[in-house]
Amino acid sequence: MAVARLDTWVLSGNSGFSPTPMTRSGNQGFGWIHIINQRIPKNIVGDIEGLEDAWDDLLASKREVCKERIFELAKNFRVLPGKWMFWVSPGGKGDHFWSLIAKGVASGKTLATHAKMSALEENTSHVVCIYNDNFLDEEEVYESERTIRSLGIKCSLHYKPDVFTYLGVYGMNPWGIRPTIYTSHFDILKNQSIIRKRDEHLDA
């Protein structure tokens, strides 16, 4: 999709294509709004079934479940995508942020392979996810963050490997593992990001 056409697609709220009218309610509801960077070949996610089987074996073995073992599984089964995420209120602000992200992804101004924004549920915010290929490549993760900031996104960002989602490891989990491994806060006065690695355990 050309960027000129994308402007109309993203910003034409009356036609129903901006995030504001998109909801999850009813039979006609939407789950996510997607945009793909066709300039970047998107790596095929690896062996999800093998990953899940190995995860079941790990749990059955009673061995310690930790971030390092999960990352080893991700590497072995080539499940390496991750995403920077942020939350934004619905309405004009959400539409504006999505227009920045969508045009940035489509035009190749970001390192993102694709991005998505959740449709609205009652009394909730949108979550926006901007993906890159390899969460184990720290340089790639940092560069992805930099290109997101270059679009004018200044809010706090959190980075989560997809392997945690596939394995059902969320914020409240019995192993105390943090599924977000980086945070980024933008210092307006210094005009720069501060990226920090998260401690592995929720109680750290």
Tab-separated table of C-alpha atoms in Angstrom:
chain	number	residue	atom	x	y	z
A	1	MET	CA	0.000	0.000	0.000
A	2	ALA	CA	1.494	3.335	-1.039
A	3	VAL	CA	1.984	5.950	1.673
A	4	ALA	CA	-0.265	8.403	-0.178
A	5	ARG	CA	-3.113	5.904	-0.014
A	6	LEU	CA	-2.182	5.033	3.560
A	7	ASP	CA	-2.806	8.626	4.681
A	8	THR	CA	-6.419	8.259	3.604
A	9	TRP	CA	-6.730	4.776	5.105
A	10	VAL	CA	-5.346	5.784	8.500
A	11	LEU	CA	-6.892	9.203	8.907
A	12	SER	CA	-10.350	8.804	7.351
A	13	GLY	CA	-12.347	8.250	10.518
A	14	ASN	CA	-15.632	8.707	8.686
A	15	SER	CA	-14.888	5.672	6.533
A	16	GLY	CA	-14.337	3.490	9.596
A	17	PHE	CA	-10.629	2.811	9.095
A	18	SER	CA	-9.124	4.814	11.963
A	19	PRO	CA	-8.783	2.969	15.297
A	20	THR	CA	-11.520	4.942	17.079
A	21	PRO	CA	-14.570	3.171	15.555
A	22	MET	CA	-12.963	-0.289	15.680
A	23	THR	CA	-14.337	-2.348	18.573
A	24	ARG	CA	-14.199	-5.938	19.801
A	25	SER	CA	-17.906	-6.021	20.638
A	26	GLY	CA	-20.556	-7.868	18.674
A	27	ASN	CA	-20.298	-10.299	15.785
A	28	GLN	CA	-18.692	-7.651	13.594
A	29	GLY	CA	-15.984	-6.774	16.110
A	30	PHE	CA	-12.289	-6.555	15.294
A	31	GLY	CA	-9.380	-7.943	17.307
A	32	TRP	CA	-6.413	-6.024	15.907
A	33	ILE	CA	-5.570	-3.434	13.262
A	34	HIS	CA	-2.391	-4.419	11.369
A	35	ILE	CA	0.204	-2.772	9.140
A	36	ILE	CA	3.070	-4.645	7.416
A	37	ASN	CA	6.414	-3.293	6.234
A	38	GLN	CA	6.656	-4.870	2.796
A	39	ARG	CA	10.189	-3.497	2.379
A	40	ILE	CA	11.546	-5.848	5.055
A	41	PRO	CA	11.313	-9.609	4.481
A	42	LYS	CA	9.418	-10.984	7.464
A	43	ASN	CA	11.073	-14.048	8.939
A	44	ILE	CA	8.787	-17.032	9.245
A	45	VAL	CA	8.233	-17.875	12.893
A	46	GLY	CA	9.849	-21.212	13.656
A	47	ASP	CA	8.512	-24.447	15.087
A	48	ILE	CA	5.738	-23.346	17.457
A	49	GLU	CA	4.481	-26.882	18.006
A	50	GLY	CA	7.990	-28.083	18.843
A	51	LEU	CA	8.422	-25.149	21.219
A	52	GLU	CA	5.202	-25.957	23.048
A	53	ASP	CA	6.080	-29.664	23.294
A	54	ALA	CA	9.524	-28.832	24.711
A	55	TRP	CA	7.875	-26.458	27.190
A	56	ASP	CA	5.516	-29.202	28.352
A	57	ASP	CA	8.520	-31.508	28.776
A	58	LEU	CA	10.329	-28.856	30.833
A	59	LEU	CA	7.344	-28.405	33.129
A	60	ALA	CA	6.923	-32.159	33.532
A	61	SER	CA	10.620	-32.583	34.378
A	62	LYS	CA	10.274	-30.395	37.492
A	63	ARG	CA	13.479	-28.594	36.506
A	64	GLU	CA	13.770	-24.910	37.305
A	65	VAL	CA	11.819	-22.674	34.953
A	66	CYS	CA	13.789	-19.496	34.304
A	67	LYS	CA	14.250	-16.869	31.632
A	68	GLU	CA	17.476	-18.447	30.354
A	69	ARG	CA	15.784	-21.794	29.690
A	70	ILE	CA	12.908	-20.090	27.899
A	71	PHE	CA	15.349	-18.122	25.742
A	72	GLU	CA	17.201	-21.350	24.942
A	73	LEU	CA	13.933	-22.897	23.764
A	74	ALA	CA	13.192	-19.814	21.653
A	75	LYS	CA	16.601	-20.067	19.997
A	76	ASN	CA	16.389	-23.832	19.424
A	77	PHE	CA	12.956	-23.606	17.806
A	78	ARG	CA	13.601	-20.256	16.021
A	79	VAL	CA	10.790	-18.371	17.757
A	80	LEU	CA	12.655	-15.066	17.918
A	81	PRO	CA	10.309	-12.130	17.171
A	82	GLY	CA	9.675	-9.536	19.861
A	83	LYS	CA	7.887	-6.227	20.124
A	84	TRP	CA	8.042	-2.809	21.704
A	85	MET	CA	4.660	-2.014	23.260
A	86	PHE	CA	2.851	1.003	24.619
A	87	TRP	CA	-0.660	1.879	25.732
A	88	VAL	CA	-2.611	4.894	24.554
A	89	SER	CA	-6.044	6.295	25.323
A	90	PRO	CA	-8.771	6.016	22.665
A	91	GLY	CA	-9.973	8.899	20.564
A	92	GLY	CA	-7.856	11.548	18.905
A	93	LYS	CA	-4.636	10.660	20.724
A	94	GLY	CA	-4.882	6.984	19.824
A	95	ASP	CA	-5.684	7.799	16.207
A	96	HIS	CA	-2.744	10.200	16.011
A	97	PHE	CA	-0.252	7.726	17.479
A	98	TRP	CA	-1.460	4.953	15.187
A	99	SER	CA	-1.125	7.216	12.141
A	100	LEU	CA	2.519	7.908	13.093
A	101	ILE	CA	3.272	4.207	13.555
A	102	ALA	CA	1.369	2.989	10.490
A	103	LYS	CA	2.954	5.506	8.124
A	104	GLY	CA	6.382	4.878	9.633
A	105	VAL	CA	6.099	1.120	9.155
A	106	ALA	CA	4.650	1.307	5.638
A	107	SER	CA	7.270	3.814	4.455
A	108	GLY	CA	10.194	1.865	5.910
A	109	LYS	CA	11.167	4.591	8.377
A	110	THR	CA	11.225	2.057	11.199
A	111	LEU	CA	13.033	-1.228	11.649
A	112	ALA	CA	9.658	-2.853	12.311
A	113	THR	CA	8.532	-5.872	10.327
A	114	HIS	CA	4.939	-5.044	11.210
A	115	ALA	CA	2.798	-3.350	13.842
A	116	LYS	CA	-0.657	-3.768	15.280
A	117	MET	CA	-3.076	-1.873	17.496
A	118	SER	CA	-5.850	-3.431	19.553
A	119	ALA	CA	-9.437	-2.561	18.851
A	120	LEU	CA	-11.362	-1.089	21.746
A	121	GLU	CA	-13.064	-2.960	24.508
A	122	GLU	CA	-15.252	-1.064	26.954
A	123	ASN	CA	-13.292	1.261	29.256
A	124	THR	CA	-9.875	0.165	27.969
A	125	SER	CA	-6.896	1.715	26.237
A	126	HIS	CA	-5.373	0.634	22.953
A	127	VAL	CA	-2.194	-1.430	23.109
A	128	VAL	CA	0.233	-0.859	20.231
A	129	CYS	CA	2.863	-3.488	19.324
A	130	ILE	CA	5.800	-2.800	16.983
A	131	TYR	CA	7.681	-5.961	15.999
A	132	ASN	CA	11.249	-6.831	15.066
A	133	ASP	CA	12.752	-10.168	14.027
A	134	ASN	CA	15.144	-11.147	16.814
A	135	PHE	CA	14.735	-10.305	20.492
A	136	LEU	CA	18.120	-11.917	21.245
A	137	ASP	CA	19.897	-9.320	19.067
A	138	GLU	CA	20.261	-6.430	21.509
A	139	GLU	CA	21.587	-4.065	18.838
A	140	GLU	CA	18.517	-4.749	16.694
A	141	VAL	CA	16.174	-4.207	19.657
A	142	TYR	CA	17.817	-0.874	20.503
A	143	GLU	CA	17.774	0.256	16.876
A	144	SER	CA	14.099	-0.655	16.620
A	145	GLU	CA	13.416	1.570	19.634
A	146	ARG	CA	15.401	4.415	18.073
A	147	THR	CA	13.379	4.297	14.856
A	148	ILE	CA	10.119	4.292	16.820
A	149	ARG	CA	11.270	7.403	18.697
A	150	SER	CA	12.175	9.036	15.386
A	151	LEU	CA	8.469	9.006	14.475
A	152	GLY	CA	7.676	11.253	17.449
A	153	ILE	CA	6.586	8.581	19.943
A	154	LYS	CA	7.775	9.817	23.370
A	155	CYS	CA	5.730	7.683	25.780
A	156	SER	CA	7.130	4.823	27.869
A	157	LEU	CA	7.807	1.625	25.922
A	158	HIS	CA	8.095	-1.978	27.091
A	159	TYR	CA	9.757	-4.807	25.172
A	160	LYS	CA	8.424	-8.382	25.234
A	161	PRO	CA	9.665	-11.457	23.339
A	162	ASP	CA	6.856	-13.353	21.601
A	163	VAL	CA	8.057	-16.639	23.091
A	164	PHE	CA	6.502	-15.610	26.417
A	165	THR	CA	3.132	-15.146	24.724
A	166	TYR	CA	3.297	-18.501	22.939
A	167	LEU	CA	4.115	-20.236	26.229
A	168	GLY	CA	1.476	-18.368	28.244
A	169	VAL	CA	4.002	-16.610	30.486
A	170	TYR	CA	2.281	-13.349	31.424
A	171	GLY	CA	2.767	-10.779	34.155
A	172	MET	CA	1.370	-12.946	36.925
A	173	ASN	CA	3.043	-16.333	36.542
A	174	PRO	CA	4.079	-19.017	39.057
A	175	TRP	CA	7.788	-18.649	38.225
A	176	GLY	CA	8.024	-14.932	38.963
A	177	ILE	CA	9.500	-14.221	35.513
A	178	ARG	CA	9.126	-10.757	34.016
A	179	PRO	CA	7.883	-11.194	30.422
A	180	THR	CA	9.039	-7.681	29.510
A	181	ILE	CA	12.837	-7.593	29.283
A	182	TYR	CA	13.465	-3.908	28.463
A	183	THR	CA	11.831	-0.595	29.286
A	184	SER	CA	12.404	2.706	27.519
A	185	HIS	CA	11.602	6.124	28.951
A	186	PHE	CA	12.138	9.299	26.963
A	187	ASP	CA	13.881	12.185	28.733
A	188	ILE	CA	12.353	15.317	27.224
A	189	LEU	CA	15.013	17.624	28.692
A	190	LYS	CA	17.898	15.568	27.319
A	191	ASN	CA	15.982	14.613	24.161
A	192	GLN	CA	17.069	10.999	24.443
A	193	SER	CA	15.835	7.583	25.498
A	194	ILE	CA	16.851	5.760	28.644
A	195	ILE	CA	16.641	2.008	28.005
A	196	ARG	CA	16.935	-0.369	30.926
A	197	LYS	CA	17.004	-4.135	31.163
A	198	ARG	CA	14.337	-5.493	33.489
A	199	ASP	CA	15.243	-7.705	36.420
A	200	GLU	CA	14.258	-11.279	35.711
A	201	HIS	CA	12.061	-11.825	38.754
A	202	LEU	CA	8.893	-9.930	39.576
A	203	ASP	CA	9.926	-9.584	43.211
A	204	ALA	CA	13.379	-8.170	42.394
